[in-house]
Short mmCIF file of C-alpha atoms and ligand atoms in Angstrom, two decimals:
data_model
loop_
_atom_site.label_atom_id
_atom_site.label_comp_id
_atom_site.label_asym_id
_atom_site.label_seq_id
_atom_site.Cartn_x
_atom_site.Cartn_y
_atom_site.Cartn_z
CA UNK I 1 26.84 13.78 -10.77
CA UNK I 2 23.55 14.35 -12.59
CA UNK I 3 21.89 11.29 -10.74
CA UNK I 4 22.03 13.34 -7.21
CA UNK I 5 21.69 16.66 -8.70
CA UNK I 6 18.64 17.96 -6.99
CA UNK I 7 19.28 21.65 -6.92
CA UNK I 8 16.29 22.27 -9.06
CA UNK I 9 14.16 20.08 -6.63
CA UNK I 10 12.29 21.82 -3.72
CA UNK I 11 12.12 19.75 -0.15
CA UNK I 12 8.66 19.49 0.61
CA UNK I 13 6.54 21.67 3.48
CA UNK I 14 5.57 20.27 6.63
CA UNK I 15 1.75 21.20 8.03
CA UNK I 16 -0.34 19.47 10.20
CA UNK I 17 -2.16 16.53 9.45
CA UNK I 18 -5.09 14.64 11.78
CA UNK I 19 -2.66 16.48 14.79
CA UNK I 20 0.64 15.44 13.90
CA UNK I 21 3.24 16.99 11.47
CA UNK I 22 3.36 15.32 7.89
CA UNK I 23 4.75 15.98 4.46
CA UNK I 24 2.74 15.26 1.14
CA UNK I 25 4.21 12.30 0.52
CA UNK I 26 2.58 10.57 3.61
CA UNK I 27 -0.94 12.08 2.86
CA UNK I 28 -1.96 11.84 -0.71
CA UNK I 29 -3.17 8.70 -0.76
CA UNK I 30 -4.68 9.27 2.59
CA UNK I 31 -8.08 6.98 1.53
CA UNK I 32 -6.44 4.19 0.10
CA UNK I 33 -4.66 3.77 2.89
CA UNK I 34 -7.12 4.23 5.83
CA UNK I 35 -9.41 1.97 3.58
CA UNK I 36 -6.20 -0.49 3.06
CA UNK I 37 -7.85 -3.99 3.58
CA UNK I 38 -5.38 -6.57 5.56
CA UNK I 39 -5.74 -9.67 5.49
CA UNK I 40 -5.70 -12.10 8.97
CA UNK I 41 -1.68 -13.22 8.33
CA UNK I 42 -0.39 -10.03 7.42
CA UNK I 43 2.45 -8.28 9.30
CA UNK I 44 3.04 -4.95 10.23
CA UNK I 45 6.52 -3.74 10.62
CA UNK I 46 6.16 -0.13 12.32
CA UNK I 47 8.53 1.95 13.82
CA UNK I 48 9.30 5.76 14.32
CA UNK I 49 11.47 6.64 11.34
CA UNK I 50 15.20 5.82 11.67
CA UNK I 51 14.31 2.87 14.53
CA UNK I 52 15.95 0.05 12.84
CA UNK I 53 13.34 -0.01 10.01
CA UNK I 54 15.27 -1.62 7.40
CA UNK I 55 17.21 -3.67 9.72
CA UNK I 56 13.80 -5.50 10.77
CA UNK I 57 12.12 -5.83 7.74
CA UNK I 58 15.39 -7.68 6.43
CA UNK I 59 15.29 -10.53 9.00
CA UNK I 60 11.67 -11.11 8.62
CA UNK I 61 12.12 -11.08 4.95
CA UNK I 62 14.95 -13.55 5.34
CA UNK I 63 12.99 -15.62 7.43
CA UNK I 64 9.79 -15.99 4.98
CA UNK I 65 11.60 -15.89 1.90
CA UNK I 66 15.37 -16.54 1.78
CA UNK I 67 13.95 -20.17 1.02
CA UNK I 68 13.11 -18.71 -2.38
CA UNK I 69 16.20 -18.61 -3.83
CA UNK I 70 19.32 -15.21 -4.38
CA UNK I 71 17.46 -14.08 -7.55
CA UNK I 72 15.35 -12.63 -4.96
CA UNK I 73 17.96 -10.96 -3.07
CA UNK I 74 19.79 -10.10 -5.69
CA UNK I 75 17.16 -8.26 -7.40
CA UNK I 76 14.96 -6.98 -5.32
CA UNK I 77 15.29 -3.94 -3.21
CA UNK I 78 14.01 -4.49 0.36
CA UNK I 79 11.62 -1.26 -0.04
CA UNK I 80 9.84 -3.77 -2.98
CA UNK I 81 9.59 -6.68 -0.74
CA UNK I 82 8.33 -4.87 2.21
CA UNK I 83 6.33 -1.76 0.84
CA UNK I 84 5.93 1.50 2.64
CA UNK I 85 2.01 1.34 3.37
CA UNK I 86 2.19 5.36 3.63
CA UNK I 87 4.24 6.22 0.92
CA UNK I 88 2.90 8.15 -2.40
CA UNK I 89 5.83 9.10 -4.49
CA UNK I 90 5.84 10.78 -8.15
CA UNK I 91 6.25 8.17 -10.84
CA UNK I 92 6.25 5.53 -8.51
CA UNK I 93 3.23 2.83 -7.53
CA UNK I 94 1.69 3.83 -3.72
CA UNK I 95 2.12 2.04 -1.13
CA UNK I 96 -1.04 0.43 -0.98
CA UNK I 97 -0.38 -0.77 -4.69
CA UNK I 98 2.84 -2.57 -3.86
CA UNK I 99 1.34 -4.45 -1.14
CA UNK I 100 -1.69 -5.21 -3.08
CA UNK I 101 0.40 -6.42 -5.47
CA UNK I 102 2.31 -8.37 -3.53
CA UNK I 103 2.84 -12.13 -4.77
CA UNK I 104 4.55 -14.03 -1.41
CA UNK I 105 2.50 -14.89 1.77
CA UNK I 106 2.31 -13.41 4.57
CA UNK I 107 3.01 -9.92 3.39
CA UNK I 108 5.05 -7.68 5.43
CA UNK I 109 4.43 -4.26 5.09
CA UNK I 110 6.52 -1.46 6.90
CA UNK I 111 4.38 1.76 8.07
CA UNK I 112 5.93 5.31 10.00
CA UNK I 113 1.85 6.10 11.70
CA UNK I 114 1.43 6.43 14.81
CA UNK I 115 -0.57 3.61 16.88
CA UNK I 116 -4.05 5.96 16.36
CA UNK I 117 -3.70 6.64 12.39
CA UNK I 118 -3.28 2.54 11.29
CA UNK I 119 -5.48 1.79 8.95
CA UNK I 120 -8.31 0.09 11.08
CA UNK I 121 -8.57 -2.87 9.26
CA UNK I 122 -4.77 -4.66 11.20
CA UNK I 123 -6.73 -4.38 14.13
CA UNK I 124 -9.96 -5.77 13.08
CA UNK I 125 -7.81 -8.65 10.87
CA UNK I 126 -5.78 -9.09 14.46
CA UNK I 127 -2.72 -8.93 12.57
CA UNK I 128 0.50 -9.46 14.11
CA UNK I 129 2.69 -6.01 14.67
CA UNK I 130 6.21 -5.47 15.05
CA UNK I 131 6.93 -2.21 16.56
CA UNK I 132 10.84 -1.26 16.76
CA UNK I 133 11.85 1.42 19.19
CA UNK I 134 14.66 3.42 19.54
CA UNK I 135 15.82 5.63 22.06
CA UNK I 136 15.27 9.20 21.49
CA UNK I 137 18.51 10.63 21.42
CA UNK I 138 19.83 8.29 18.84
CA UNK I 139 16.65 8.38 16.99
CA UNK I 140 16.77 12.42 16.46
CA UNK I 141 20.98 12.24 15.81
CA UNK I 142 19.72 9.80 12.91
CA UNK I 143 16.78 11.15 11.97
CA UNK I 144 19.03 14.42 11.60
CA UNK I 145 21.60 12.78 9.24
CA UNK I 146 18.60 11.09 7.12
CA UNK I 147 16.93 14.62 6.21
CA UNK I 148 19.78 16.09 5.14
CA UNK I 149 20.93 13.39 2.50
CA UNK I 150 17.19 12.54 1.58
CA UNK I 151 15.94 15.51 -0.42
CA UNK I 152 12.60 14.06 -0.31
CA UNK I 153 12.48 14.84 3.40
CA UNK I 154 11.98 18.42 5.24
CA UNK I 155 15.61 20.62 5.40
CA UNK I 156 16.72 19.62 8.54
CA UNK I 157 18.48 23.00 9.15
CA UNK I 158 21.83 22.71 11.86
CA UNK I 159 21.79 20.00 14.33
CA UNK I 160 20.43 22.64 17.13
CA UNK I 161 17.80 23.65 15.53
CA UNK I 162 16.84 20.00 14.40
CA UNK I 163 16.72 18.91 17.77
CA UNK I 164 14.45 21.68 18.87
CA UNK I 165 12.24 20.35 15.96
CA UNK I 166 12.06 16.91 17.43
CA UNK I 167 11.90 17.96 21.15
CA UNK I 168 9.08 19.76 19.65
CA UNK I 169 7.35 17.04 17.65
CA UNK I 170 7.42 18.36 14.64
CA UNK I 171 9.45 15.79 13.12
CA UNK I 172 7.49 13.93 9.98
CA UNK I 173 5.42 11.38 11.43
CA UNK I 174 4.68 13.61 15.01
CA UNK I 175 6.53 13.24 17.89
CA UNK I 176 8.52 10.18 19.39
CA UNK I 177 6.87 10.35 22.37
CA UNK I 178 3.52 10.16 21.36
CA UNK I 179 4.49 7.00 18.76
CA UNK I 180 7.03 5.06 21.25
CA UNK I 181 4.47 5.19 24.05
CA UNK I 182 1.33 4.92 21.91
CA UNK I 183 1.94 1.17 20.92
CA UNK I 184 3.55 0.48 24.19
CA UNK I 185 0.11 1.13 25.33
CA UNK I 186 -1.14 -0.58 22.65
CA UNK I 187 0.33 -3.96 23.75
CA UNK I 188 -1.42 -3.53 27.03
CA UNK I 189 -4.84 -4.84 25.18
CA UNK I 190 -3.50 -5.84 22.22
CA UNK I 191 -1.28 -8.95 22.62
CA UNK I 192 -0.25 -9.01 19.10
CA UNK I 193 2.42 -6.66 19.55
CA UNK I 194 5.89 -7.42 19.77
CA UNK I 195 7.74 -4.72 20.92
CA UNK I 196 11.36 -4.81 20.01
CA UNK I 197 13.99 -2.33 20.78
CA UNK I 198 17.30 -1.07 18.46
CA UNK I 199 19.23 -1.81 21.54
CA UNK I 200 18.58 -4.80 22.02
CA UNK I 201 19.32 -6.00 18.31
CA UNK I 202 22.77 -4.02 18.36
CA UNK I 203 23.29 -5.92 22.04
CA UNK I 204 22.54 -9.31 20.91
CA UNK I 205 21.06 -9.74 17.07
CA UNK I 206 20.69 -13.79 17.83
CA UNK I 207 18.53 -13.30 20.91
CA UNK I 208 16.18 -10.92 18.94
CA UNK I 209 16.14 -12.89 15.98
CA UNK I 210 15.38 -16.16 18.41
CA UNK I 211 12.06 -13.97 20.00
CA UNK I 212 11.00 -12.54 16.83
CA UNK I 213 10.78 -16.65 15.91
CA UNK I 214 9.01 -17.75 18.90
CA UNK I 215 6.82 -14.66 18.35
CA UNK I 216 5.76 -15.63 14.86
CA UNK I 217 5.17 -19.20 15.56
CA UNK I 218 7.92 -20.17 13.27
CA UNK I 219 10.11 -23.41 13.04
CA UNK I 220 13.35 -21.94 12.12
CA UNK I 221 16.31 -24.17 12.55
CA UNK I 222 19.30 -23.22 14.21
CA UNK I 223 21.57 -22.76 11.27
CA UNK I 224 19.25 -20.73 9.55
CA UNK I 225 18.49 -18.44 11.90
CA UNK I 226 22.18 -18.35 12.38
CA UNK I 227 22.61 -17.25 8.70
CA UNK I 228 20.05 -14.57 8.95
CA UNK I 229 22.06 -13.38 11.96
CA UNK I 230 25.18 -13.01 9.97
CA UNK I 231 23.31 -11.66 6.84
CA UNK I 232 21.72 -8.72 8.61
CA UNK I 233 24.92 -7.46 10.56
CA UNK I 234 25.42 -4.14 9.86
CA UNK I 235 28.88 -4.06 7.61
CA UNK I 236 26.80 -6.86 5.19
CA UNK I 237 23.80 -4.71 4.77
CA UNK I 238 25.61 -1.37 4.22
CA UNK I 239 27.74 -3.13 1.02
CA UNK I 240 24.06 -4.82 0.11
CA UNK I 241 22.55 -2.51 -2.79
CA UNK I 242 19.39 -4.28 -1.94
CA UNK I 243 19.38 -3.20 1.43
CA UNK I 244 21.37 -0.04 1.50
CA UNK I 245 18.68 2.30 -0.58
CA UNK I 246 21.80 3.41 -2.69
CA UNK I 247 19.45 3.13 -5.82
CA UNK I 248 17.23 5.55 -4.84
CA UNK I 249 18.15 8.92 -6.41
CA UNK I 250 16.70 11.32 -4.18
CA UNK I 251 18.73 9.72 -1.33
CA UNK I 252 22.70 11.23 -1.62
CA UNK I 253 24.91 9.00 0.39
CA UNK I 254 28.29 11.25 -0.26
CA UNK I 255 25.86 13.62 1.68
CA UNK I 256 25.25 10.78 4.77
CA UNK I 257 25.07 7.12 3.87
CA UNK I 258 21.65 5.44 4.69
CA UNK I 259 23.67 2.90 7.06
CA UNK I 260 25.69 5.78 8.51
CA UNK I 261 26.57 4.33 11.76
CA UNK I 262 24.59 1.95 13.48
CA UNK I 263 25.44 2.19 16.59
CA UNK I 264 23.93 2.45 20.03
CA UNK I 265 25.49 6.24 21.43
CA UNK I 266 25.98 8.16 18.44
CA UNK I 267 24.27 10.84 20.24
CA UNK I 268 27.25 11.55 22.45
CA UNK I 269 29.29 12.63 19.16
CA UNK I 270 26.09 15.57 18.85
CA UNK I 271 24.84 16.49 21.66
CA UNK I 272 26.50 19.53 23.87
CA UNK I 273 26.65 19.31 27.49
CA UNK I 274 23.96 21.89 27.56
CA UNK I 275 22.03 20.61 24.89
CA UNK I 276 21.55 16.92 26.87
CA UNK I 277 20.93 18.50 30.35
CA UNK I 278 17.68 20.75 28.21
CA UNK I 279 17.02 17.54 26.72
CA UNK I 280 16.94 15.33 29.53
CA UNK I 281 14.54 17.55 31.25
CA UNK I 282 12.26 17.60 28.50
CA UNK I 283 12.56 13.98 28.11
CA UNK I 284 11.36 13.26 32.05
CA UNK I 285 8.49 15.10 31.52
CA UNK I 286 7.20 14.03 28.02
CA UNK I 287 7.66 10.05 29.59
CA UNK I 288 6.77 10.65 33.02
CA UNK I 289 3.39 8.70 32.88
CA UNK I 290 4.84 5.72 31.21
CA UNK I 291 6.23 1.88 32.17
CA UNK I 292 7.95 2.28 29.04
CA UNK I 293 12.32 2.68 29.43
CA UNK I 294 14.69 3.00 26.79
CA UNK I 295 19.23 2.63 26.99
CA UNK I 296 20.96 5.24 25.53
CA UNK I 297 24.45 3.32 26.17
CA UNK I 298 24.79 -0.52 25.80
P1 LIG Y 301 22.16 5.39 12.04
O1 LIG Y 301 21.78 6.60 11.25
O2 LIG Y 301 22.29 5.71 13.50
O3 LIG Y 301 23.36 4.70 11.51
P2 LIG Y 301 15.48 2.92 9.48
O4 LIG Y 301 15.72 1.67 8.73
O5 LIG Y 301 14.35 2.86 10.42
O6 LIG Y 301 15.46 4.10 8.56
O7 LIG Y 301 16.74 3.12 10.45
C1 LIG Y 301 18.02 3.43 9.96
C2 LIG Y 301 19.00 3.33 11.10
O8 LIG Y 301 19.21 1.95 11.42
C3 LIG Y 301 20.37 3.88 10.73
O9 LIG Y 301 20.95 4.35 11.95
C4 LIG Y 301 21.05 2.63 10.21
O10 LIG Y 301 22.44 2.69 10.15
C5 LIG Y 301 20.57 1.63 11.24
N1 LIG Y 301 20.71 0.24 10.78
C6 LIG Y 301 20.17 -0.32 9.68
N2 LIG Y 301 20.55 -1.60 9.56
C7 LIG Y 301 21.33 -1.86 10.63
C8 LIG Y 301 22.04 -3.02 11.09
N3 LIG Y 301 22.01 -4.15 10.40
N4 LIG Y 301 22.74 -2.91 12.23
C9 LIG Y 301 22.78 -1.76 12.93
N5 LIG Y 301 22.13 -0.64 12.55
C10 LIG Y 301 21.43 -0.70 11.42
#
């Protein structure tokens, strides 16, 4: 399969970058996107990678735009309609470009930085951000299976010594802790935020969908919001090319599909006994000066 046939392609190096650990990818545009000027009705999707990312970004772009017809959806990746603020790949426009060049109001733009590295100008716009959290052990178990198909992404190496990577922040984008808790403190002065959790969407997608509305201000009706419900269930996005990144080359889903599970306790299928008590541990005292409580089991 010459299309996934990246032996002759070299993951790139991680190194530390304004104090957490980055890749390339996330820094070469650095300047443009510090400098990135939103605007007051823009909306920032961010989350830790693997958080529900996609998932998100869907339902607010069904919400905004499903009203402009399926030539839309049928066309247009979600990674086009919602661009990746951060993102600098070869051959590709930035980031920055595709949301400047952005034709539909508001834009939604999706970002991986932690709370202290967003480009300054969200907060002085007072735009409105949607953080998505998930909990850490099903973050890492998915974050795991996402580095090993994406060959754009760091070698993982064995699930062991992954998770000793992520226990030690040195994940791409930092460490969990830092970025879960970091706009969890945000919202404490910044009422802006919504703070949304994968757990909750997996518990109840309607519910979510029904505060994401009320947070935005927007007049919704029932049967709509019912629809984008349905269209954003997990089986319907995995069989959407639009929404399932299967035409991006670099990602190999006979290696792990991009919607590999989506679940709530995945973890349980990874973690050893010994592995969860170590982790556990860890976990209490990385989060032990914070409000902020996560469900590993639904
Ligand atoms: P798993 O690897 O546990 O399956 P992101 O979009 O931030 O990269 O997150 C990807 C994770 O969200 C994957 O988790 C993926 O399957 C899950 N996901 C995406 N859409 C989903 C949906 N509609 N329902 C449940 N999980 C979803």
């Amino acid at each position: 399969d010459p299309i996934h046939d990246f032996s002759w392609f070299s993951r790139p190096e991680v190194f530390d970058f304004e104090g957490i650990s980055m890749i390339h990818y996330f820094t070469d545009n650095w300047e443009n996107i510090q400098n990135f000027k939103a605007r007051p009705d823009d909306i920032l999707i961010a989350t830790y990678p693997k958080a529900g990312t996609t998932w998100v970004s869907y339902v607010l772009d069904l919400l905004y735009f499903s009203k402009l017809g399926p030539e839309r959806q049928n066309s247009l990746p979600i990674f086009l309609r919602v661009p990746f603020l951060d993102g600098a790949f070869p051959g590709l426009p930035t980031g920055v470009e595709l949301a400047d060049m952005l034709p539909t109001t508001p834009r939604l733009i999706k970002t991986h930085l932690p709370v202290q590295l967003v480009p300054k100008s969200f907060w002085e716009q007072n735009c409105r951000v949607i953080y998505t959290a998930r909990n850490a052990k099903d973050n890492a178990v998915s974050y795991y299976h996402f580095n090993r198909m994406n060959m754009g992404q760091p070698d993982p190496g064995d699930w062991s010594t992954f998770l000793q990577t992520f226990m030690d922040g040195k994940t791409v984008f930092g460490p969990w802790y830092d970025h879960v808790c970091g706009y969890w403190e945000k919202k404490q002065t910044h009422s802006n935020i919504h703070y949304m959790f994968f757990e909750d969407m997996v518990e109840d997608t309607g519910r979510e969908v029904e505060r994401l509305c009320s947070f935005l201000g927007s007049s919704t009706s029932a049967e709509e919001k019912e629809r984008i419900t349905k269209a954003t269930q997990f089986d319907a996005m995995k069989q959407n090319k639009m929404t399932n990144y299967s035409t991006v080359p670099v990602m190999d889903s006979k290696i792990s599909p991009f919607m590999r599970k989506g679940k709530v306790g995945d973890w349980k299928n990874h973690f050893t006994v010994a592995q969860n008590e170590q982790f556990d541990e860890h976990y209490k005292q990385k989060m032990k000066s914070t409000t902020l409580q996560f469900r590993t089991e639904i």
